[in-house]
mmCIF file of N, CA and C in Angstrom:
data_model
loop_
_atom_site.group_PDB
_atom_site.id
_atom_site.type_symbol
_atom_site.label_atom_id
_atom_site.label_comp_id
_atom_site.label_asym_id
_atom_site.label_seq_id
_atom_site.Cartn_x
_atom_site.Cartn_y
_atom_site.Cartn_z
ATOM 1 N N THR A 23 31.901 4.399 -54.866
ATOM 2 C CA THR A 23 31.849 2.956 -53.803
ATOM 3 C C THR A 23 30.809 2.739 -52.293
ATOM 4 N N LEU A 24 30.311 2.396 -52.625
ATOM 5 C CA LEU A 24 29.099 2.365 -51.267
ATOM 6 C C LEU A 24 29.919 0.836 -49.938
ATOM 7 N N SER A 25 30.134 1.932 -49.011
ATOM 8 C CA SER A 25 31.112 1.447 -47.960
ATOM 9 C C SER A 25 29.833 0.665 -46.961
ATOM 10 N N LEU A 26 29.883 -0.221 -46.347
ATOM 11 C CA LEU A 26 29.308 -0.393 -45.224
ATOM 12 C C LEU A 26 29.824 -0.231 -43.655
ATOM 13 N N LYS A 27 28.729 0.549 -42.953
ATOM 14 C CA LYS A 27 29.608 0.544 -41.762
ATOM 15 C C LYS A 27 28.985 -0.814 -40.788
ATOM 16 N N ALA A 28 30.121 -1.317 -39.876
ATOM 17 C CA ALA A 28 29.853 -2.581 -39.054
ATOM 18 C C ALA A 28 29.294 -1.940 -37.661
ATOM 19 N N VAL A 29 27.703 -2.565 -37.255
ATOM 20 C CA VAL A 29 27.452 -2.301 -36.288
ATOM 21 C C VAL A 29 27.510 -4.189 -35.350
ATOM 22 N N LEU A 30 27.847 -3.894 -34.080
ATOM 23 C CA LEU A 30 27.667 -4.982 -33.120
ATOM 24 C C LEU A 30 26.580 -4.732 -32.275
ATOM 25 N N LEU A 31 25.281 -5.036 -32.142
ATOM 26 C CA LEU A 31 24.615 -4.977 -31.534
ATOM 27 C C LEU A 31 24.267 -6.147 -30.836
ATOM 28 N N VAL A 32 24.345 -5.848 -29.123
ATOM 29 C CA VAL A 32 24.429 -6.739 -27.879
ATOM 30 C C VAL A 32 23.839 -7.083 -27.056
ATOM 31 N N ASP A 33 22.008 -7.893 -27.303
ATOM 32 C CA ASP A 33 21.134 -7.746 -26.409
ATOM 33 C C ASP A 33 20.958 -9.235 -25.737
ATOM 34 N N ASP A 34 20.728 -9.666 -24.620
ATOM 35 C CA ASP A 34 19.736 -11.135 -24.574
ATOM 36 C C ASP A 34 18.629 -11.203 -24.897
ATOM 37 N N ASP A 35 18.212 -10.229 -25.345
ATOM 38 C CA ASP A 35 16.789 -10.148 -25.487
ATOM 39 C C ASP A 35 16.708 -10.681 -27.174
ATOM 40 N N GLN A 36 16.795 -12.310 -27.413
ATOM 41 C CA GLN A 36 17.232 -12.437 -29.041
ATOM 42 C C GLN A 36 16.082 -11.937 -29.907
ATOM 43 N N GLN A 37 14.522 -12.205 -29.730
ATOM 44 C CA GLN A 37 13.331 -11.134 -30.060
ATOM 45 C C GLN A 37 14.121 -9.513 -30.903
ATOM 46 N N LEU A 38 14.109 -9.176 -29.526
ATOM 47 C CA LEU A 38 14.978 -7.486 -29.975
ATOM 48 C C LEU A 38 15.883 -7.741 -30.551
ATOM 49 N N ALA A 39 17.331 -8.329 -29.941
ATOM 50 C CA ALA A 39 17.801 -8.544 -30.879
ATOM 51 C C ALA A 39 18.148 -8.690 -32.150
ATOM 52 N N SER A 40 16.837 -9.534 -33.140
ATOM 53 C CA SER A 40 16.957 -10.284 -34.509
ATOM 54 C C SER A 40 16.021 -9.359 -34.919
ATOM 55 N N ALA A 41 15.076 -8.976 -34.516
ATOM 56 C CA ALA A 41 14.088 -7.630 -35.073
ATOM 57 C C ALA A 41 15.418 -5.832 -35.813
ATOM 58 N N LEU A 42 15.835 -5.863 -34.318
ATOM 59 C CA LEU A 42 16.983 -4.532 -35.025
ATOM 60 C C LEU A 42 18.000 -4.837 -35.506
ATOM 61 N N GLN A 43 18.329 -6.125 -35.885
ATOM 62 C CA GLN A 43 19.538 -6.715 -36.888
ATOM 63 C C GLN A 43 18.831 -5.755 -38.573
ATOM 64 N N TRP A 44 17.445 -7.029 -38.157
ATOM 65 C CA TRP A 44 16.998 -6.665 -39.565
ATOM 66 C C TRP A 44 16.273 -5.502 -40.216
ATOM 67 N N ILE A 45 16.321 -4.284 -38.735
ATOM 68 C CA ILE A 45 15.793 -2.959 -39.105
ATOM 69 C C ILE A 45 17.277 -2.454 -39.393
ATOM 70 N N LEU A 46 18.174 -2.354 -39.176
ATOM 71 C CA LEU A 46 19.875 -1.219 -39.128
ATOM 72 C C LEU A 46 20.085 -2.209 -40.240
ATOM 73 N N ALA A 47 19.763 -3.836 -40.694
ATOM 74 C CA ALA A 47 20.611 -4.286 -41.899
ATOM 75 C C ALA A 47 20.106 -3.733 -43.260
ATOM 76 N N ASP A 48 18.666 -3.506 -42.888
ATOM 77 C CA ASP A 48 17.366 -2.293 -43.910
ATOM 78 C C ASP A 48 18.494 -0.906 -44.383
ATOM 79 N N GLU A 49 18.871 -0.592 -43.137
ATOM 80 C CA GLU A 49 19.563 0.612 -43.571
ATOM 81 C C GLU A 49 20.613 0.821 -44.097
ATOM 82 N N ASN A 50 20.990 -0.231 -44.201
ATOM 83 C CA ASN A 50 22.659 -0.694 -45.056
ATOM 84 C C ASN A 50 23.907 -0.619 -44.012
ATOM 85 N N PHE A 51 23.080 -1.040 -42.863
ATOM 86 C CA PHE A 51 24.746 -1.048 -42.096
ATOM 87 C C PHE A 51 24.935 -2.981 -41.625
ATOM 88 N N LEU A 52 26.264 -3.115 -42.076
ATOM 89 C CA LEU A 52 26.346 -4.704 -41.735
ATOM 90 C C LEU A 52 26.400 -4.777 -39.894
ATOM 91 N N VAL A 53 25.387 -5.573 -39.935
ATOM 92 C CA VAL A 53 25.448 -6.101 -38.098
ATOM 93 C C VAL A 53 25.384 -7.499 -38.162
ATOM 94 N N ASP A 54 26.676 -7.393 -37.002
ATOM 95 C CA ASP A 54 26.776 -8.366 -35.753
ATOM 96 C C ASP A 54 25.690 -8.865 -34.177
ATOM 97 N N VAL A 55 25.683 -9.407 -34.401
ATOM 98 C CA VAL A 55 24.846 -10.032 -33.122
ATOM 99 C C VAL A 55 25.564 -10.608 -32.383
ATOM 100 N N ALA A 56 25.688 -10.441 -30.751
ATOM 101 C CA ALA A 56 25.897 -11.260 -29.884
ATOM 102 C C ALA A 56 25.103 -11.243 -28.516
ATOM 103 N N PHE A 57 24.444 -12.199 -27.942
ATOM 104 C CA PHE A 57 23.461 -12.525 -26.683
ATOM 105 C C PHE A 57 23.906 -12.314 -25.256
ATOM 106 N N ASP A 58 25.338 -11.644 -25.386
ATOM 107 C CA ASP A 58 25.922 -11.539 -23.681
ATOM 108 C C ASP A 58 27.202 -10.472 -23.861
ATOM 109 N N GLY A 59 27.342 -10.485 -23.527
ATOM 110 C CA GLY A 59 29.038 -9.425 -23.171
ATOM 111 C C GLY A 59 29.930 -10.008 -23.440
ATOM 112 N N GLU A 60 29.712 -11.791 -23.118
ATOM 113 C CA GLU A 60 31.195 -12.081 -23.022
ATOM 114 C C GLU A 60 30.994 -12.878 -24.308
ATOM 115 N N GLU A 61 30.531 -12.753 -25.416
ATOM 116 C CA GLU A 61 30.188 -13.255 -26.690
ATOM 117 C C GLU A 61 30.587 -12.074 -27.799
ATOM 118 N N ALA A 62 30.453 -11.035 -27.248
ATOM 119 C CA ALA A 62 30.582 -9.422 -27.927
ATOM 120 C C ALA A 62 32.239 -9.566 -27.740
ATOM 121 N N LEU A 63 32.863 -9.712 -26.684
ATOM 122 C CA LEU A 63 33.992 -9.386 -26.323
ATOM 123 C C LEU A 63 34.727 -9.848 -27.564
ATOM 124 N N LEU A 64 34.488 -11.577 -27.265
ATOM 125 C CA LEU A 64 34.920 -11.814 -28.634
ATOM 126 C C LEU A 64 35.444 -11.618 -29.742
ATOM 127 N N LYS A 65 33.492 -11.330 -30.583
ATOM 128 C CA LYS A 65 33.753 -10.953 -31.349
ATOM 129 C C LYS A 65 34.350 -9.165 -31.657
ATOM 130 N N VAL A 66 34.524 -8.261 -30.369
ATOM 131 C CA VAL A 66 35.304 -7.494 -30.802
ATOM 132 C C VAL A 66 36.835 -7.444 -30.709
ATOM 133 N N LYS A 67 37.070 -8.492 -30.177
ATOM 134 C CA LYS A 67 38.747 -9.449 -30.273
ATOM 135 C C LYS A 67 39.088 -9.316 -31.962
ATOM 136 N N ALA A 68 38.083 -10.364 -32.699
ATOM 137 C CA ALA A 68 38.216 -10.580 -33.748
ATOM 138 C C ALA A 68 37.725 -9.394 -34.873
ATOM 139 N N HIS A 69 36.636 -8.255 -34.282
ATOM 140 C CA HIS A 69 36.287 -7.780 -35.982
ATOM 141 C C HIS A 69 36.753 -5.944 -34.931
ATOM 142 N N GLU A 70 36.470 -5.284 -36.325
ATOM 143 C CA GLU A 70 36.159 -3.606 -35.949
ATOM 144 C C GLU A 70 35.110 -3.518 -35.818
ATOM 145 N N TYR A 71 34.271 -2.575 -35.154
ATOM 146 C CA TYR A 71 33.317 -2.181 -35.210
ATOM 147 C C TYR A 71 32.888 -0.948 -35.313
ATOM 148 N N ASP A 72 31.848 0.248 -35.919
ATOM 149 C CA ASP A 72 32.005 1.762 -36.532
ATOM 150 C C ASP A 72 30.758 2.463 -34.814
ATOM 151 N N VAL A 73 29.887 0.631 -34.926
ATOM 152 C CA VAL A 73 29.243 1.287 -34.064
ATOM 153 C C VAL A 73 29.200 -0.121 -32.888
ATOM 154 N N ILE A 74 29.106 0.221 -31.764
ATOM 155 C CA ILE A 74 28.015 -1.103 -30.710
ATOM 156 C C ILE A 74 27.073 -0.444 -30.416
ATOM 157 N N ILE A 75 26.015 -0.838 -30.314
ATOM 158 C CA ILE A 75 24.851 -1.144 -29.689
ATOM 159 C C ILE A 75 24.364 -2.116 -28.832
ATOM 160 N N CYS A 76 24.092 -1.508 -27.090
ATOM 161 C CA CYS A 76 24.513 -2.254 -26.064
ATOM 162 C C CYS A 76 23.522 -2.239 -25.199
ATOM 163 N N ASP A 77 23.020 -3.602 -24.580
ATOM 164 C CA ASP A 77 21.823 -3.147 -23.518
ATOM 165 C C ASP A 77 22.854 -3.711 -22.484
ATOM 166 N N LEU A 78 22.060 -2.851 -21.266
ATOM 167 C CA LEU A 78 22.820 -2.919 -19.754
ATOM 168 C C LEU A 78 23.218 -4.027 -18.816
ATOM 169 N N MET A 79 21.613 -4.768 -18.801
ATOM 170 C CA MET A 79 21.132 -5.605 -18.044
ATOM 171 C C MET A 79 21.369 -7.419 -19.027
ATOM 172 N N MET A 80 22.469 -8.372 -18.687
ATOM 173 C CA MET A 80 22.514 -9.814 -19.291
ATOM 174 C C MET A 80 23.439 -10.280 -18.526
ATOM 175 N N PRO A 81 23.028 -11.671 -19.033
ATOM 176 C CA PRO A 81 23.828 -12.373 -17.602
ATOM 177 C C PRO A 81 24.916 -12.340 -18.124
ATOM 178 N N ARG A 82 25.544 -13.564 -17.759
ATOM 179 C CA ARG A 82 27.446 -13.117 -17.861
ATOM 180 C C ARG A 82 28.368 -12.150 -17.679
ATOM 181 N N LEU A 83 28.243 -11.144 -18.766
ATOM 182 C CA LEU A 83 28.769 -10.190 -18.384
ATOM 183 C C LEU A 83 28.255 -8.866 -18.970
ATOM 184 N N ARG A 84 27.598 -8.186 -17.994
ATOM 185 C CA ARG A 84 26.372 -6.845 -17.973
ATOM 186 C C ARG A 84 27.808 -5.687 -19.411
ATOM 187 N N GLY A 85 26.673 -5.077 -19.488
ATOM 188 C CA GLY A 85 27.007 -4.173 -20.810
ATOM 189 C C GLY A 85 28.286 -3.056 -20.532
ATOM 190 N N ASP A 86 27.515 -2.496 -18.730
ATOM 191 C CA ASP A 86 28.666 -1.954 -18.156
ATOM 192 C C ASP A 86 30.521 -2.653 -18.513
ATOM 193 N N GLU A 87 30.651 -3.447 -17.815
ATOM 194 C CA GLU A 87 31.719 -4.822 -17.485
ATOM 195 C C GLU A 87 32.181 -4.927 -18.832
ATOM 196 N N PHE A 88 31.277 -5.228 -20.337
ATOM 197 C CA PHE A 88 31.863 -4.884 -21.542
ATOM 198 C C PHE A 88 32.247 -4.233 -22.380
ATOM 199 N N TYR A 89 31.754 -2.999 -21.837
ATOM 200 C CA TYR A 89 32.707 -1.721 -22.283
ATOM 201 C C TYR A 89 33.313 -1.049 -21.983
ATOM 202 N N MET A 90 34.046 -1.019 -20.453
ATOM 203 C CA MET A 90 35.199 -1.169 -19.216
ATOM 204 C C MET A 90 36.326 -2.329 -20.099
ATOM 205 N N GLN A 91 36.118 -3.304 -20.427
ATOM 206 C CA GLN A 91 36.991 -4.573 -21.002
ATOM 207 C C GLN A 91 37.070 -3.814 -22.972
ATOM 208 N N ALA A 92 35.567 -3.674 -23.456
ATOM 209 C CA ALA A 92 35.928 -3.515 -24.838
ATOM 210 C C ALA A 92 37.263 -2.559 -24.937
ATOM 211 N N ARG A 93 36.894 -0.963 -23.909
ATOM 212 C CA ARG A 93 37.432 0.236 -24.240
ATOM 213 C C ARG A 93 38.836 -0.370 -23.685
ATOM 214 N N GLU A 94 39.551 -1.300 -23.024
ATOM 215 C CA GLU A 94 40.873 -1.543 -22.710
ATOM 216 C C GLU A 94 41.471 -2.037 -23.852
ATOM 217 N N MET A 95 40.703 -2.721 -24.809
ATOM 218 C CA MET A 95 41.322 -4.028 -26.120
ATOM 219 C C MET A 95 41.814 -2.516 -27.035
ATOM 220 N N ARG A 96 39.794 -1.960 -27.161
ATOM 221 C CA ARG A 96 39.980 -1.332 -28.781
ATOM 222 C C ARG A 96 40.035 0.304 -27.872
ATOM 223 N N PRO A 97 40.848 0.717 -27.651
ATOM 224 C CA PRO A 97 40.599 2.103 -26.805
ATOM 225 C C PRO A 97 39.797 3.234 -27.932
ATOM 226 N N ALA A 98 39.914 2.889 -29.025
ATOM 227 C CA ALA A 98 38.738 4.029 -29.937
ATOM 228 C C ALA A 98 37.431 3.476 -29.819
ATOM 229 N N LEU A 99 37.194 2.220 -29.372
ATOM 230 C CA LEU A 99 35.614 1.922 -29.349
ATOM 231 C C LEU A 99 34.927 2.626 -28.490
ATOM 232 N N ALA A 100 35.904 3.001 -27.272
ATOM 233 C CA ALA A 100 35.454 4.354 -26.432
ATOM 234 C C ALA A 100 34.303 4.866 -26.235
ATOM 235 N N ASP A 101 34.230 5.773 -27.612
ATOM 236 C CA ASP A 101 32.917 6.705 -27.674
ATOM 237 C C ASP A 101 32.291 5.851 -28.999
ATOM 238 N N ARG A 102 32.127 4.912 -29.413
ATOM 239 C CA ARG A 102 31.424 4.092 -30.219
ATOM 240 C C ARG A 102 29.955 3.471 -29.752
ATOM 241 N N PHE A 103 30.141 3.914 -28.870
ATOM 242 C CA PHE A 103 28.682 3.142 -27.684
ATOM 243 C C PHE A 103 27.421 3.619 -27.876
ATOM 244 N N ILE A 104 26.436 2.784 -27.856
ATOM 245 C CA ILE A 104 24.957 3.814 -27.587
ATOM 246 C C ILE A 104 24.227 2.338 -26.636
ATOM 247 N N PHE A 105 24.546 2.557 -25.506
ATOM 248 C CA PHE A 105 23.051 1.655 -24.745
ATOM 249 C C PHE A 105 22.054 1.945 -24.297
ATOM 250 N N ILE A 106 21.353 0.090 -24.647
ATOM 251 C CA ILE A 106 19.550 0.711 -24.438
ATOM 252 C C ILE A 106 20.016 -0.667 -23.221
ATOM 253 N N THR A 107 18.866 0.767 -22.606
ATOM 254 C CA THR A 107 18.491 -0.235 -21.444
ATOM 255 C C THR A 107 17.145 0.177 -20.720
ATOM 256 N N GLY A 108 16.293 -0.478 -19.963
ATOM 257 C CA GLY A 108 15.126 -0.081 -19.089
ATOM 258 C C GLY A 108 15.387 0.484 -17.723
ATOM 259 N N PHE A 109 16.596 -0.226 -18.055
ATOM 260 C CA PHE A 109 17.189 0.019 -16.255
ATOM 261 C C PHE A 109 17.935 1.732 -15.907
ATOM 262 N N ALA A 110 17.764 3.092 -16.360
ATOM 263 C CA ALA A 110 17.918 4.183 -16.528
ATOM 264 C C ALA A 110 17.817 4.618 -15.270
ATOM 265 N N ALA A 111 16.408 4.287 -14.395
ATOM 266 C CA ALA A 111 16.447 5.215 -13.427
ATOM 267 C C ALA A 111 17.503 3.916 -12.195
ATOM 268 N N ASP A 112 17.679 3.111 -12.288
ATOM 269 C CA ASP A 112 18.242 2.118 -11.516
ATOM 270 C C ASP A 112 19.682 2.937 -11.227
ATOM 271 N N PRO A 113 19.992 3.554 -9.936
ATOM 272 C CA PRO A 113 21.101 4.584 -9.840
ATOM 273 C C PRO A 113 22.510 4.044 -9.575
ATOM 274 N N LYS A 114 22.803 2.212 -9.862
ATOM 275 C CA LYS A 114 23.761 1.938 -10.634
ATOM 276 C C LYS A 114 23.977 2.338 -11.690
ATOM 277 N N VAL A 115 23.235 1.946 -12.637
ATOM 278 C CA VAL A 115 22.598 2.041 -14.125
ATOM 279 C C VAL A 115 23.265 3.308 -14.139
ATOM 280 N N ASN A 116 22.458 4.647 -13.917
ATOM 281 C CA ASN A 116 22.168 5.941 -13.426
ATOM 282 C C ASN A 116 23.447 5.901 -14.106
ATOM 283 N N SER A 117 24.408 5.572 -12.390
ATOM 284 C CA SER A 117 25.860 6.391 -12.191
ATOM 285 C C SER A 117 26.635 5.731 -13.116
ATOM 286 N N PHE A 118 26.847 5.320 -14.229
ATOM 287 C CA PHE A 118 27.318 4.679 -14.615
ATOM 288 C C PHE A 118 26.999 5.456 -16.266
ATOM 289 N N LEU A 119 25.841 5.146 -15.982
ATOM 290 C CA LEU A 119 25.462 5.865 -17.605
ATOM 291 C C LEU A 119 26.208 7.907 -18.082
ATOM 292 N N THR A 120 25.936 8.075 -16.302
ATOM 293 C CA THR A 120 26.265 10.030 -16.568
ATOM 294 C C THR A 120 27.657 9.718 -16.398
ATOM 295 N N GLY A 121 28.440 8.843 -15.129
ATOM 296 C CA GLY A 121 29.462 8.773 -15.146
ATOM 297 C C GLY A 121 30.532 8.947 -16.394
ATOM 298 N N HIS A 122 30.403 8.199 -17.510
ATOM 299 C CA HIS A 122 31.053 7.408 -18.444
ATOM 300 C C HIS A 122 30.448 8.525 -19.507
ATOM 301 N N ASP A 123 29.610 9.398 -19.642
ATOM 302 C CA ASP A 123 29.090 10.290 -20.520
ATOM 303 C C ASP A 123 28.774 9.458 -21.787
ATOM 304 N N VAL A 124 28.150 8.875 -21.052
ATOM 305 C CA VAL A 124 28.160 7.763 -22.723
ATOM 306 C C VAL A 124 26.414 7.909 -23.682
ATOM 307 N N LYS A 125 26.767 7.640 -25.124
ATOM 308 C CA LYS A 125 25.035 8.564 -25.636
ATOM 309 C C LYS A 125 24.020 6.914 -24.717
ATOM 310 N N TYR A 126 22.860 7.146 -24.662
ATOM 311 C CA TYR A 126 21.733 5.634 -24.429
ATOM 312 C C TYR A 126 20.312 6.296 -24.953
ATOM 313 N N LEU A 127 19.434 4.851 -25.022
ATOM 314 C CA LEU A 127 18.021 4.876 -25.389
ATOM 315 C C LEU A 127 17.623 4.302 -24.188
ATOM 316 N N VAL A 128 16.834 5.002 -23.741
ATOM 317 C CA VAL A 128 15.749 3.699 -22.485
ATOM 318 C C VAL A 128 14.544 3.383 -23.497
ATOM 319 N N LYS A 129 14.657 1.915 -22.857
ATOM 320 C CA LYS A 129 13.779 1.304 -23.099
ATOM 321 C C LYS A 129 12.357 1.486 -22.676
ATOM 322 N N PRO A 130 11.243 0.807 -23.547
ATOM 323 C CA PRO A 130 11.166 0.581 -25.309
ATOM 324 C C PRO A 130 11.342 2.583 -26.020
ATOM 325 N N PHE A 131 12.069 2.454 -27.046
ATOM 326 C CA PHE A 131 12.794 3.531 -27.301
ATOM 327 C C PHE A 131 12.036 3.607 -29.044
ATOM 328 N N ALA A 132 12.181 4.662 -30.021
ATOM 329 C CA ALA A 132 11.464 4.612 -31.034
ATOM 330 C C ALA A 132 12.796 4.251 -32.051
ATOM 331 N N VAL A 133 12.785 3.373 -32.604
ATOM 332 C CA VAL A 133 13.425 2.394 -33.931
ATOM 333 C C VAL A 133 13.696 3.868 -34.709
ATOM 334 N N GLN A 134 12.963 4.741 -35.444
ATOM 335 C CA GLN A 134 14.077 5.900 -36.086
ATOM 336 C C GLN A 134 14.727 6.478 -34.941
ATOM 337 N N GLY A 135 14.613 6.453 -33.778
ATOM 338 C CA GLY A 135 15.669 7.444 -32.658
ATOM 339 C C GLY A 135 16.620 6.307 -32.535
ATOM 340 N N LEU A 136 16.883 4.930 -32.502
ATOM 341 C CA LEU A 136 18.228 4.000 -33.115
ATOM 342 C C LEU A 136 18.788 4.845 -34.046
ATOM 343 N N ILE A 137 17.652 4.352 -34.883
ATOM 344 C CA ILE A 137 18.600 4.390 -36.222
ATOM 345 C C ILE A 137 19.932 5.933 -36.234
ATOM 346 N N ASN A 138 18.614 6.952 -35.885
ATOM 347 C CA ASN A 138 19.425 8.540 -35.735
ATOM 348 C C ASN A 138 20.481 8.437 -35.161
ATOM 349 N N CYS A 139 20.322 7.888 -34.000
ATOM 350 C CA CYS A 139 21.836 7.742 -32.893
ATOM 351 C C CYS A 139 22.898 7.254 -33.924
ATOM 352 N N VAL A 140 22.699 6.519 -34.649
ATOM 353 C CA VAL A 140 24.012 5.327 -35.049
ATOM 354 C C VAL A 140 24.121 6.388 -36.555
ATOM 355 N N LYS A 141 23.387 7.033 -37.317
ATOM 356 C CA LYS A 141 24.006 7.946 -38.194
ATOM 357 C C LYS A 141 24.566 8.934 -37.783
ATOM 358 N N GLU A 142 24.035 9.677 -36.823
ATOM 359 C CA GLU A 142 24.829 10.777 -35.767
ATOM 360 C C GLU A 142 26.287 10.137 -35.336
ATOM 361 N N MET A 143 26.679 9.217 -34.861
ATOM 362 C CA MET A 143 27.346 9.047 -34.352
ATOM 363 C C MET A 143 28.104 8.937 -35.665
ATOM 364 N N LEU A 144 28.083 8.361 -36.649
ATOM 365 C CA LEU A 144 28.558 7.977 -37.560
ATOM 366 C C LEU A 144 29.414 8.849 -38.538
ATOM 367 N N SER A 145 28.685 10.043 -38.304
ATOM 368 C CA SER A 145 28.449 11.573 -39.387
ATOM 369 C C SER A 145 29.813 12.430 -38.856
#
């Protein structure tokens, strides 16, 4: 039996989110998309995800704030996050990424790198 792994993709860049959704679906992942942290929180309340790919800088609820709230809601998700950011050099962003020992990729990243990161997390 083929069991599809559920991925939640959270990014306010709708073009990027859409492209990544297609790419990950092509790799046989079940991909759900949210365009900000608030929408993502609603999805985490309603569904179980194997991996969450999350941008950090978003309107309404940033990725780091979403992470903290999602972790509180579903503690098992704490080590299921892969952050994607163009702001890794920003002191606050860097402090969050290193302080929580989370996986992250710096934009622009190689798509294959993201796919490998997801597969690694699931193995």
